[in-house]
Amino acid sequence: MPETVGRYLLFDAIARGGMASVHLGRVQGDAGFSKVVAIKRHHPHYARDPYFRDMLLDEARLTARITHPNVISVLDVVAAGGELLVVMEYVPGLSLAALSAVWGGGGPAVPVDIAVAILIDALDGLHAAHEALDEKNKPLQLVHRDVSPHNMLVGADGVTRVIDFGVAHAAERVGATYTGDIKGKLGYLAFEQLRRLELDRRVDLYGAGVTLWEALSNERLHDGVDPGDIVSRVQAGDHARPSSVSGRGSAQLDDVVLRALRADRDERFSTAAEFARALAAVCTPATRSDVAQWVRLAGEASLERQREFRAQVEAWSDPARDSDAAPARARHSARPPAPSDPALRVPAGSDETEVRPAEPAAGARPGDATLPSAHDATLPSAHDATLPSAHDATLPSAVESAEGAAPRGTEPSAPVLASVPPTSPSSVLPPPRSRRSLATSAGPAVIGAAAVVALVAVVALLVLHFRKGDSEIDAMREPQVSAPAASQAPVSPAPSAGVGLPNVDVSSQPGTSASPPVSPPSPSVDASQHRVGPKPIPYIPRPKPKPKMNCTPPYTIDADGVRIPKRECFKQ
């Protein structure tokens, strides 16, 4: 059972060192994303020590500043349970120490061209680390301090990567080194490291030189030497030539290796790139495919175990997560497949899972869908006057308009469907369905019918309103004789029944409108009682506005200069 740390699953360890172990892990991302990674964590007795936590944090921070294919990449740092974990890219492969018998790996001797190719890759990665810059674009002055065959990972792809910057030295570190501590493995330390002098990048070139000497000679450089004598031997710098020990290589290659092992740092190569160019000049390195093939042969058993372990990690699934995801998968898989028979269909917008054959209308062609849906092209439009409304009690239902005998709310029988003409899509009736599916499919049609009925009612009200207004206007326009006009007309005191009144010129009377002369009705007869229609509104003439008096000034001046007051200006 893996350990869950944030969004990572932590499995068993694949490598162990003096202070930490490397585990195989898997990141759990969104949308089912998954990736196998390597997770480095301290041993339990170091995990909660602030000093070692700072060392691990420094390693992650410094390695993240290096971007090179020959340096292992740091992806993330996770804090959990009071400890730090460094997430790195996972590369199938083995360290150089695990691939050869000279370092106890049990493998064969390293061929000369392959050893040169591996060291050139490692030197390229070290040069990138030495040239790394910080966030302010200043040199980090990074020194690995532990260059050895154990920290050169030879991948199954033939690429060598430098790993483990845990004891690296830089200009700025979170954690401080204890006074008198020596970082690195004793057999690969340069003279200035053993003497605790100031360090620079040439310390790493010495460790790379020792690794190449042992790969070419197939022996350890300080094999059988007492640890107390190593310091004096390193200071003397009197080492045998690799070709004389193993009988392989060349004199030019020996010179390059021995130059990297000088006790005086000024006599070594100045940069890792210069060291790599010198190796490529005296020996043709093996190709990347040749290195990959050698790795597969030398570490076949170990690589096979890695493949099996990785397959288990990728195939592992959380039972709890699977149980939570099962209902969601069941909901997605519960939808019925599309029917192959064209006579079978599911109503659009319906949640029914049962599929039933639709009864075709009379005269319909085979394969025609007789069940109208909300998106069916044959559905009557919202402006169809024959479309019934579900809320209008005075309009016939769809069944009553088709047959005239079936009551509202009942399902039509087969003869009713047969009597519907095939050219009337609005009269096609659906087969029996559930209340939910019927309401879902007929909802837009009912809404459209209600809108049509409401529109017709509004139009009718407007027509009635305008007709009433027209009648009132006509009544107002009919000529009426006002009371003042009638009193001024010369009328005989006792007219006879058969004698008409003289014509009156209404236009000549003040305050009356110009209209043709009319004869008023007899005084003894009320003409309004014989009128059909609404009672006419009496016409009241509007009096003419009086001329505005000019009272400024309120007097006039005659020819003699006398002021005569204006009477209209002094009326009370």
Coordinates of C-alpha atoms in Angstrom, one line a residue:
M1 CA 0.0 0.0 0.0
P2 CA 1.7 3.3 -1.1
E3 CA 1.9 6.3 1.1
T4 CA 0.0 9.4 0.0
V5 CA 1.9 12.7 0.2
G6 CA -0.2 15.5 -1.2
R7 CA -0.9 14.6 -4.8
Y8 CA 1.9 12.0 -4.9
L9 CA 1.8 8.3 -4.2
L10 CA 5.1 7.1 -2.5
F11 CA 6.1 3.5 -3.2
D12 CA 9.1 1.4 -2.1
A13 CA 12.7 2.6 -2.4
I14 CA 14.7 1.9 -5.5
A15 CA 18.0 3.2 -4.2
R16 CA 19.5 3.9 -0.7
G17 CA 22.4 6.1 0.4
G18 CA 24.0 7.2 3.6
M19 CA 21.5 9.9 4.5
A20 CA 18.5 9.5 2.1
S21 CA 16.7 7.0 -0.1
V22 CA 15.0 7.3 -3.5
H23 CA 11.5 6.0 -3.9
L24 CA 9.4 5.4 -6.9
G25 CA 6.3 7.6 -6.9
R26 CA 3.4 8.6 -9.0
V27 CA 1.8 12.0 -9.4
Q28 CA -2.0 12.1 -9.4
G29 CA -3.2 15.0 -11.6
D30 CA -6.5 16.2 -12.9
A31 CA -8.5 14.6 -15.7
G32 CA -6.8 11.2 -15.0
F33 CA -3.2 12.5 -15.6
S34 CA -0.6 10.2 -14.1
K35 CA 3.2 10.2 -14.3
V36 CA 5.9 8.1 -12.6
V37 CA 8.5 10.2 -10.7
A38 CA 11.4 9.6 -8.3
I39 CA 11.0 11.0 -4.8
K40 CA 14.0 11.5 -2.5
R41 CA 13.5 11.5 1.3
H42 CA 15.8 11.4 4.3
H43 CA 16.1 8.4 6.5
P44 CA 13.8 8.6 9.6
H45 CA 16.6 9.6 12.0
Y46 CA 17.5 12.5 9.7
A47 CA 14.1 13.6 8.5
R48 CA 13.3 15.9 11.4
D49 CA 16.7 17.3 11.9
P50 CA 16.7 21.0 10.8
Y51 CA 20.3 20.8 9.5
F52 CA 19.5 17.9 7.1
R53 CA 16.2 19.5 6.0
D54 CA 18.1 22.6 5.0
M55 CA 20.6 20.4 3.1
L56 CA 17.7 18.8 1.1
L57 CA 16.1 22.2 0.5
D58 CA 19.4 23.5 -0.8
E59 CA 19.8 20.5 -3.2
A60 CA 16.3 21.1 -4.6
R61 CA 16.8 24.9 -5.0
L62 CA 20.3 24.6 -6.6
T63 CA 19.4 21.8 -8.9
A64 CA 16.3 23.6 -10.1
R65 CA 18.6 26.4 -11.4
I66 CA 20.3 23.9 -13.8
T67 CA 18.7 23.2 -17.1
H68 CA 20.7 20.6 -19.0
P69 CA 20.0 17.1 -20.5
N70 CA 23.0 15.8 -18.5
V71 CA 21.7 16.9 -15.1
I72 CA 18.7 15.2 -13.4
S73 CA 15.7 17.6 -13.2
V74 CA 14.0 18.6 -9.9
L75 CA 10.2 18.9 -10.4
D76 CA 8.8 19.7 -7.0
V77 CA 9.4 20.0 -3.2
V78 CA 6.8 18.6 -0.8
A79 CA 6.5 19.3 2.9
A80 CA 4.6 16.7 4.8
G81 CA 4.7 15.4 8.3
G82 CA 7.5 17.7 9.3
E83 CA 9.9 16.4 6.6
L84 CA 10.8 17.5 3.1
L85 CA 10.6 15.4 0.0
V86 CA 12.2 16.3 -3.4
V87 CA 10.4 15.1 -6.5
M88 CA 12.7 14.4 -9.5
E89 CA 12.3 13.0 -12.9
Y90 CA 12.5 9.2 -13.1
V91 CA 15.0 7.9 -15.6
P92 CA 15.3 4.1 -16.0
G93 CA 19.0 3.2 -15.7
L94 CA 21.8 2.4 -13.3
S95 CA 24.7 4.3 -11.8
L96 CA 28.1 3.8 -13.3
A97 CA 29.2 2.1 -10.0
A98 CA 26.4 -0.5 -10.4
L99 CA 27.4 -1.4 -13.9
S100 CA 31.0 -2.5 -13.4
A101 CA 32.7 -5.0 -11.1
V102 CA 35.5 -2.5 -10.3
W103 CA 33.1 -0.7 -7.9
G104 CA 31.4 -3.8 -6.7
G105 CA 28.6 -3.7 -9.2
G106 CA 29.3 -7.2 -10.4
G107 CA 29.3 -6.2 -14.1
P108 CA 32.0 -6.4 -16.8
A109 CA 34.8 -4.0 -17.3
V110 CA 33.8 -0.7 -19.0
P111 CA 35.0 -0.5 -22.6
V112 CA 37.4 2.4 -23.3
D113 CA 35.2 4.3 -25.8
I114 CA 32.1 3.8 -23.6
A115 CA 33.9 5.1 -20.5
V116 CA 35.0 8.2 -22.5
A117 CA 31.4 8.8 -23.7
I118 CA 30.1 8.5 -20.2
L119 CA 32.6 10.9 -18.8
I120 CA 32.1 13.5 -21.5
D121 CA 28.3 13.5 -20.7
A122 CA 29.1 13.9 -17.0
L123 CA 31.5 16.8 -17.7
D124 CA 28.9 18.6 -19.9
G125 CA 26.4 18.4 -17.0
L126 CA 29.0 19.6 -14.5
H127 CA 29.9 22.6 -16.7
A128 CA 26.2 23.5 -16.8
A129 CA 26.1 23.4 -13.0
H130 CA 29.3 25.5 -12.7
E131 CA 27.8 28.2 -15.0
A132 CA 24.4 28.3 -13.3
L133 CA 23.0 31.7 -12.3
D134 CA 20.7 32.6 -9.4
E135 CA 17.4 34.5 -9.5
K136 CA 19.3 37.8 -9.8
N137 CA 21.3 36.6 -12.8
K138 CA 24.5 36.3 -10.7
P139 CA 26.8 33.2 -10.7
L140 CA 25.9 30.6 -8.2
Q141 CA 29.5 29.4 -7.9
L142 CA 28.1 25.9 -7.6
V143 CA 30.5 23.1 -6.8
H144 CA 29.2 19.5 -6.6
R145 CA 31.9 18.2 -4.2
D146 CA 30.9 14.6 -4.6
V147 CA 31.7 13.6 -8.2
S148 CA 32.0 9.8 -8.2
P149 CA 30.7 6.8 -10.2
H150 CA 27.9 6.5 -7.7
N151 CA 26.5 9.9 -8.8
M152 CA 26.6 9.3 -12.5
L153 CA 23.3 7.8 -13.7
V154 CA 23.7 6.0 -17.0
G155 CA 20.2 5.8 -18.5
A156 CA 18.8 3.0 -20.6
D157 CA 18.6 5.6 -23.4
G158 CA 22.4 6.0 -23.4
V159 CA 22.5 9.4 -21.8
T160 CA 24.5 10.0 -18.6
R161 CA 23.1 12.4 -16.0
V162 CA 24.8 13.9 -12.9
I163 CA 22.7 13.4 -9.8
D164 CA 22.8 14.1 -6.0
F165 CA 23.7 17.7 -5.4
G166 CA 23.0 17.2 -1.7
V167 CA 26.5 18.3 -0.5
A168 CA 27.0 20.8 -3.2
H169 CA 28.7 24.1 -2.2
A170 CA 27.4 27.4 -3.4
A171 CA 27.8 31.1 -2.7
E172 CA 24.5 31.2 -0.8
R173 CA 23.0 28.3 1.0
V174 CA 20.2 28.0 3.4
G175 CA 22.1 25.6 5.7
A176 CA 25.6 26.2 6.9
T177 CA 28.3 23.4 6.9
Y178 CA 29.6 22.3 10.2
T179 CA 33.1 23.5 10.9
G180 CA 35.7 20.9 10.0
D181 CA 33.2 18.7 8.0
I182 CA 34.5 17.2 4.8
K183 CA 31.8 16.5 2.2
G184 CA 32.2 13.7 -0.4
K185 CA 33.7 10.2 -0.6
L186 CA 37.3 10.0 0.6
G187 CA 38.7 8.2 -2.4
Y188 CA 37.5 11.0 -4.8
L189 CA 38.5 14.1 -2.8
A190 CA 41.0 16.6 -4.1
F191 CA 43.9 17.8 -2.1
E192 CA 42.3 21.2 -1.3
Q193 CA 39.2 19.3 0.1
L194 CA 41.4 17.2 2.3
R195 CA 43.2 20.3 3.6
R196 CA 39.9 22.2 4.0
L197 CA 41.0 25.0 1.7
E198 CA 38.8 27.2 -0.4
L199 CA 37.0 25.3 -3.1
D200 CA 36.1 26.0 -6.7
R201 CA 34.9 24.0 -9.8
R202 CA 38.3 22.3 -10.3
V203 CA 37.5 20.1 -7.3
D204 CA 34.8 18.4 -9.4
L205 CA 37.4 17.8 -12.2
Y206 CA 39.6 15.9 -9.8
G207 CA 36.7 13.5 -8.9
A208 CA 35.9 13.0 -12.6
G209 CA 39.6 12.2 -13.2
V210 CA 39.6 9.5 -10.5
T211 CA 36.4 8.0 -11.9
L212 CA 37.9 7.8 -15.4
W213 CA 41.2 6.4 -14.1
E214 CA 39.4 3.5 -12.4
A215 CA 37.1 2.8 -15.4
L216 CA 40.1 2.5 -17.7
S217 CA 42.4 0.6 -15.4
N218 CA 39.6 -1.6 -14.0
E219 CA 41.0 -1.1 -10.4
R220 CA 40.4 1.3 -7.5
L221 CA 42.9 4.2 -7.3
H222 CA 43.5 3.9 -3.6
D223 CA 42.8 0.1 -3.3
G224 CA 44.4 -1.3 -0.2
V225 CA 45.7 2.1 1.0
D226 CA 45.2 3.1 4.6
P227 CA 42.9 6.1 4.9
G228 CA 45.6 8.0 6.8
D229 CA 48.0 7.6 3.9
I230 CA 45.5 8.8 1.2
V231 CA 46.3 12.4 2.0
S232 CA 50.0 12.1 1.4
R233 CA 49.4 10.0 -1.7
V234 CA 47.0 12.6 -3.2
Q235 CA 49.5 15.4 -2.4
A236 CA 52.3 13.6 -4.1
G237 CA 50.2 12.9 -7.2
D238 CA 52.3 9.9 -8.2
H239 CA 49.8 7.7 -9.9
A240 CA 50.3 4.8 -12.4
R241 CA 49.3 5.2 -15.9
P242 CA 45.9 3.5 -16.6
S243 CA 47.1 1.7 -19.8
S244 CA 50.0 0.2 -17.8
V245 CA 47.6 -1.4 -15.3
S246 CA 45.0 -2.8 -17.7
G247 CA 46.8 -2.8 -21.0
R248 CA 44.0 -0.7 -22.6
G249 CA 43.9 2.8 -23.9
S250 CA 46.6 5.0 -25.2
A251 CA 49.4 7.2 -24.0
Q252 CA 47.5 10.4 -25.0
L253 CA 44.5 9.3 -23.0
D254 CA 46.7 8.6 -20.0
D255 CA 48.1 12.1 -20.2
V256 CA 44.7 13.6 -20.1
V257 CA 43.7 11.5 -17.1
L258 CA 46.8 12.2 -15.1
R259 CA 46.5 16.0 -15.8
A260 CA 43.1 15.9 -14.1
L261 CA 44.7 14.2 -11.0
R262 CA 47.4 16.9 -10.3
A263 CA 47.6 18.0 -6.7
D264 CA 48.0 21.6 -7.7
R265 CA 44.7 22.8 -9.0
D266 CA 46.4 25.3 -11.3
E267 CA 47.9 22.4 -13.3
R268 CA 44.5 20.8 -13.9
F269 CA 41.9 21.8 -16.6
S270 CA 40.3 25.1 -15.9
T271 CA 36.8 24.0 -16.8
A272 CA 34.8 20.8 -17.3
A273 CA 34.2 21.8 -20.9
E274 CA 38.0 21.9 -21.5
F275 CA 38.4 18.5 -19.9
A276 CA 35.6 17.1 -22.2
R277 CA 37.2 18.5 -25.4
A278 CA 40.6 17.0 -24.5
L279 CA 39.0 13.6 -24.1
A280 CA 37.1 13.8 -27.4
A281 CA 40.4 14.8 -29.1
V282 CA 42.4 11.8 -28.0
C283 CA 39.7 9.1 -28.1
T284 CA 36.6 8.8 -30.2
P285 CA 33.7 8.3 -27.8
A286 CA 31.0 5.6 -28.3
T287 CA 27.7 6.7 -29.8
R288 CA 24.6 7.0 -27.6
S289 CA 23.1 3.9 -29.0
D290 CA 26.2 1.9 -28.3
V291 CA 26.1 3.1 -24.7
A292 CA 22.4 2.2 -24.4
Q293 CA 23.1 -1.3 -25.7
W294 CA 26.0 -1.8 -23.2
V295 CA 23.8 -0.7 -20.3
R296 CA 21.1 -3.2 -21.3
L297 CA 23.6 -6.0 -21.4
A298 CA 25.5 -5.0 -18.2
G299 CA 22.5 -4.3 -16.1
E300 CA 19.9 -6.6 -17.7
A301 CA 18.6 -8.1 -14.5
S302 CA 18.4 -4.8 -12.6
L303 CA 16.6 -3.1 -15.6
E304 CA 14.1 -5.9 -15.8
R305 CA 13.2 -5.5 -12.1
Q306 CA 12.8 -1.7 -12.7
R307 CA 10.4 -2.4 -15.6
E308 CA 8.3 -4.8 -13.5
F309 CA 8.2 -2.4 -10.5
R310 CA 7.3 0.6 -12.8
A311 CA 4.5 -1.5 -14.4
Q312 CA 3.1 -2.3 -10.9
V313 CA 3.2 1.4 -10.0
E314 CA 1.4 2.5 -13.1
A315 CA -1.2 -0.2 -12.8
W316 CA -1.9 0.3 -9.1
S317 CA -5.3 1.8 -8.4
D318 CA -6.9 3.1 -5.2
P319 CA -9.9 0.9 -4.2
A320 CA -11.5 3.8 -2.3
R321 CA -11.2 6.0 -5.4
D322 CA -12.5 3.3 -7.7
S323 CA -15.6 2.8 -5.4
D324 CA -16.3 6.5 -5.5
A325 CA -16.0 6.7 -9.2
A326 CA -18.1 3.6 -9.9
P327 CA -21.5 5.3 -9.6
A328 CA -20.4 8.1 -12.0
R329 CA -19.2 5.5 -14.5
A330 CA -22.6 3.6 -14.1
R331 CA -24.5 6.8 -14.7
H332 CA -22.6 7.4 -18.0
S333 CA -23.0 3.8 -19.1
A334 CA -26.7 3.5 -18.3
R335 CA -27.8 5.4 -21.4
P336 CA -29.4 3.0 -24.0
P337 CA -27.7 2.5 -27.3
A338 CA -29.3 4.1 -30.4
P339 CA -31.9 1.7 -31.9
S340 CA -31.0 0.1 -35.2
D341 CA -34.6 -0.2 -36.4
P342 CA -35.8 3.1 -38.0
A343 CA -39.2 2.5 -36.5
L344 CA -37.8 2.8 -33.0
R345 CA -36.9 6.2 -31.7
V346 CA -36.6 8.0 -28.4
P347 CA -38.4 11.3 -28.0
A348 CA -36.0 14.3 -28.1
G349 CA -35.6 15.7 -24.6
S350 CA -37.1 12.7 -22.9
D351 CA -35.4 10.8 -20.1
E352 CA -37.1 7.5 -20.9
T353 CA -34.9 4.4 -21.4
E354 CA -37.6 2.3 -22.9
V355 CA -37.8 2.3 -26.7
R356 CA -41.1 1.5 -28.3
P357 CA -42.2 1.4 -31.9
A358 CA -44.1 4.4 -33.1
E359 CA -47.4 3.9 -34.8
P360 CA -47.2 5.4 -38.3
A361 CA -50.0 7.7 -39.5
A362 CA -52.2 6.6 -42.4
G363 CA -50.4 7.2 -45.7
A364 CA -47.0 7.7 -44.1
R365 CA -44.0 6.2 -45.7
P366 CA -42.0 3.5 -44.0
G367 CA -39.3 4.9 -41.7
D368 CA -41.1 8.3 -41.2
A369 CA -41.1 9.5 -37.7
T370 CA -44.6 10.2 -36.6
L371 CA -43.7 11.3 -33.1
P372 CA -43.2 15.1 -33.1
S373 CA -40.6 16.5 -30.8
A374 CA -39.6 20.0 -29.7
H375 CA -37.0 20.1 -32.4
D376 CA -38.9 18.3 -35.1
A377 CA -39.1 20.2 -38.4
T378 CA -42.7 19.1 -39.0
L379 CA -43.9 20.7 -35.7
P380 CA -46.5 23.5 -36.4
S381 CA -45.1 27.0 -36.0
A382 CA -46.1 29.3 -33.2
H383 CA -48.3 31.3 -35.7
D384 CA -50.4 28.4 -36.7
A385 CA -54.0 29.4 -35.8
T386 CA -55.1 25.7 -35.6
L387 CA -52.6 24.9 -32.9
P388 CA -54.6 24.2 -29.7
S389 CA -53.7 25.8 -26.3
A390 CA -53.4 23.6 -23.2
H391 CA -54.8 26.4 -21.0
D392 CA -57.7 27.6 -23.2
A393 CA -60.9 26.0 -22.2
T394 CA -62.8 27.3 -25.2
L395 CA -60.5 25.9 -27.8
P396 CA -60.8 22.2 -28.9
S397 CA -57.9 19.9 -28.0
A398 CA -55.8 18.1 -30.5
V399 CA -57.9 14.9 -30.3
E400 CA -61.2 16.8 -30.6
S401 CA -60.0 18.7 -33.6
A402 CA -59.0 15.5 -35.3
E403 CA -62.1 13.4 -34.6
G404 CA -64.5 15.6 -32.5
A405 CA -65.6 12.7 -30.3
A406 CA -62.7 11.9 -28.0
P407 CA -62.9 13.8 -24.7
R408 CA -60.0 15.9 -23.3
G409 CA -57.2 14.0 -21.5
T410 CA -57.9 10.6 -23.1
E411 CA -55.6 8.8 -25.4
P412 CA -56.9 8.5 -29.0
S413 CA -57.8 5.1 -30.4
A414 CA -56.5 3.5 -33.6
P415 CA -59.4 4.7 -35.8
V416 CA -58.8 8.3 -34.8
L417 CA -55.2 8.1 -35.9
A418 CA -56.3 6.5 -39.2
S419 CA -58.7 9.3 -39.9
V420 CA -56.1 12.0 -39.7
P421 CA -54.9 13.1 -43.1
P422 CA -51.2 12.6 -43.6
T423 CA -50.7 16.1 -44.9
S424 CA -51.7 17.7 -41.6
P425 CA -48.7 17.5 -39.3
S426 CA -50.4 19.4 -36.5
S427 CA -53.0 16.5 -36.1
V428 CA -50.4 13.7 -35.8
L429 CA -50.7 12.3 -32.3
P430 CA -47.9 10.7 -30.3
P431 CA -48.1 7.2 -28.9
P432 CA -48.7 6.7 -25.2
R433 CA -45.8 8.0 -23.2
S434 CA -45.1 8.9 -19.6
R435 CA -46.3 12.1 -18.1
R436 CA -42.8 13.5 -17.9
S437 CA -41.8 12.7 -21.5
L438 CA -45.2 14.1 -22.8
A439 CA -44.7 17.3 -20.9
T440 CA -41.1 17.6 -22.0
S441 CA -41.8 17.1 -25.7
A442 CA -45.1 19.1 -25.9
G443 CA -44.0 21.9 -23.7
P444 CA -42.7 24.2 -26.4
A445 CA -45.9 23.6 -28.5
V446 CA -48.2 24.5 -25.6
I447 CA -46.3 27.6 -24.9
G448 CA -46.5 28.6 -28.6
A449 CA -50.3 28.0 -28.7
A450 CA -50.8 30.1 -25.6
A451 CA -48.8 32.9 -27.1
V452 CA -51.0 32.8 -30.3
V453 CA -54.2 32.9 -28.3
A454 CA -52.9 35.9 -26.2
L455 CA -51.9 37.7 -29.4
V456 CA -55.4 37.2 -31.0
A457 CA -57.1 38.5 -27.8
V458 CA -55.0 41.6 -27.8
V459 CA -55.7 42.3 -31.5
A460 CA -59.5 41.9 -30.9
L461 CA -59.4 44.3 -28.0
L462 CA -57.5 46.9 -30.0
V463 CA -60.0 46.6 -32.9
L464 CA -63.0 47.1 -30.6
H465 CA -61.3 50.0 -28.9
F466 CA -60.6 51.8 -32.2
R467 CA -64.1 51.1 -33.5
K468 CA -65.6 52.7 -30.4
G469 CA -63.3 55.7 -30.8
D470 CA -64.4 56.1 -34.4
S471 CA -68.1 56.2 -33.5
E472 CA -67.5 58.8 -30.9
I473 CA -65.6 61.0 -33.3
D474 CA -68.4 60.6 -35.9
A475 CA -70.9 61.7 -33.3
M476 CA -68.9 64.7 -32.4
R477 CA -68.7 65.7 -36.1
E478 CA -72.5 65.7 -36.6
P479 CA -73.9 69.3 -36.9
Q480 CA -75.7 70.5 -33.8
V481 CA -77.4 73.9 -33.3
S482 CA -76.1 75.5 -30.2
A483 CA -78.5 77.4 -27.8
P484 CA -77.0 80.9 -28.5
A485 CA -77.3 80.4 -32.2
A486 CA -81.0 79.2 -32.0
S487 CA -81.9 82.2 -29.8
Q488 CA -80.5 84.7 -32.3
A489 CA -82.3 83.2 -35.3
P490 CA -85.5 85.0 -36.4
V491 CA -88.2 82.5 -35.5
S492 CA -92.0 83.0 -35.9
P493 CA -93.8 83.1 -32.5
A494 CA -96.3 80.5 -33.5
P495 CA -95.1 78.3 -36.4
S496 CA -97.5 76.0 -38.0
A497 CA -96.9 72.3 -38.2
G498 CA -96.3 72.3 -41.9
V499 CA -94.2 75.4 -42.2
G500 CA -90.4 75.0 -42.0
L501 CA -88.0 77.3 -40.3
P502 CA -86.0 79.7 -42.3
N503 CA -82.3 78.8 -43.1
V504 CA -79.8 80.2 -40.6
D505 CA -76.3 81.1 -41.6
V506 CA -74.3 79.6 -38.7
S507 CA -71.0 80.7 -40.1
S508 CA -72.0 84.4 -39.6
Q509 CA -72.7 83.9 -35.9
P510 CA -69.9 84.6 -33.5
G511 CA -68.4 81.6 -31.7
T512 CA -69.8 79.0 -34.1
S513 CA -68.0 76.7 -36.6
A514 CA -68.5 76.9 -40.3
S515 CA -71.0 74.1 -41.1
P516 CA -73.8 73.9 -43.7
P517 CA -77.3 75.2 -42.6
V518 CA -79.6 72.6 -41.1
S519 CA -83.2 72.7 -40.1
P520 CA -83.7 72.0 -36.3
P521 CA -86.3 69.5 -35.3
S522 CA -89.8 70.5 -34.1
P523 CA -89.9 71.7 -30.5
S524 CA -92.5 69.1 -29.6
V525 CA -90.4 66.1 -30.8
D526 CA -87.3 64.8 -29.0
A527 CA -85.0 63.7 -31.8
S528 CA -82.6 62.0 -29.4
Q529 CA -85.3 59.4 -28.5
H530 CA -85.3 58.1 -32.1
R531 CA -81.5 58.1 -32.5
V532 CA -79.9 54.6 -32.7
G533 CA -76.5 54.2 -31.1
P534 CA -74.7 56.0 -28.4
K535 CA -76.0 59.3 -27.2
P536 CA -74.2 62.1 -29.0
I537 CA -72.0 64.5 -27.2
P538 CA -73.3 68.1 -27.4
Y539 CA -71.1 70.4 -29.2
I540 CA -70.1 73.4 -27.1
P541 CA -68.4 76.1 -29.1
R542 CA -65.3 77.6 -27.8
P543 CA -65.6 81.4 -27.3
K544 CA -63.2 83.5 -29.2
P545 CA -60.4 84.9 -27.0
K546 CA -60.8 88.6 -26.3
P547 CA -58.1 90.9 -27.7
K548 CA -55.4 91.6 -25.2
M549 CA -55.7 95.1 -23.9
N550 CA -52.7 97.3 -24.1
C551 CA -52.5 99.2 -20.8
T552 CA -49.0 100.2 -21.0
P553 CA -49.5 103.1 -20.7
P554 CA -53.1 103.2 -19.5
Y555 CA -53.9 106.4 -21.5
T556 CA -53.8 108.0 -24.8
I557 CA -52.7 111.5 -25.9
D558 CA -54.9 113.6 -28.2
A559 CA -53.9 116.3 -30.6
D560 CA -53.7 118.9 -27.9
G561 CA -51.4 116.8 -25.7
V562 CA -54.1 115.9 -23.2
R563 CA -53.9 112.4 -21.6
I564 CA -57.2 110.6 -21.9
P565 CA -57.4 107.4 -19.7
K566 CA -58.3 104.1 -21.3
R567 CA -61.7 102.9 -19.8
E568 CA -60.9 99.3 -20.3
C569 CA -57.9 99.6 -18.2
F570 CA -59.8 100.9 -15.2
K571 CA -62.8 98.6 -15.2
Q572 CA -63.4 96.7 -12.0

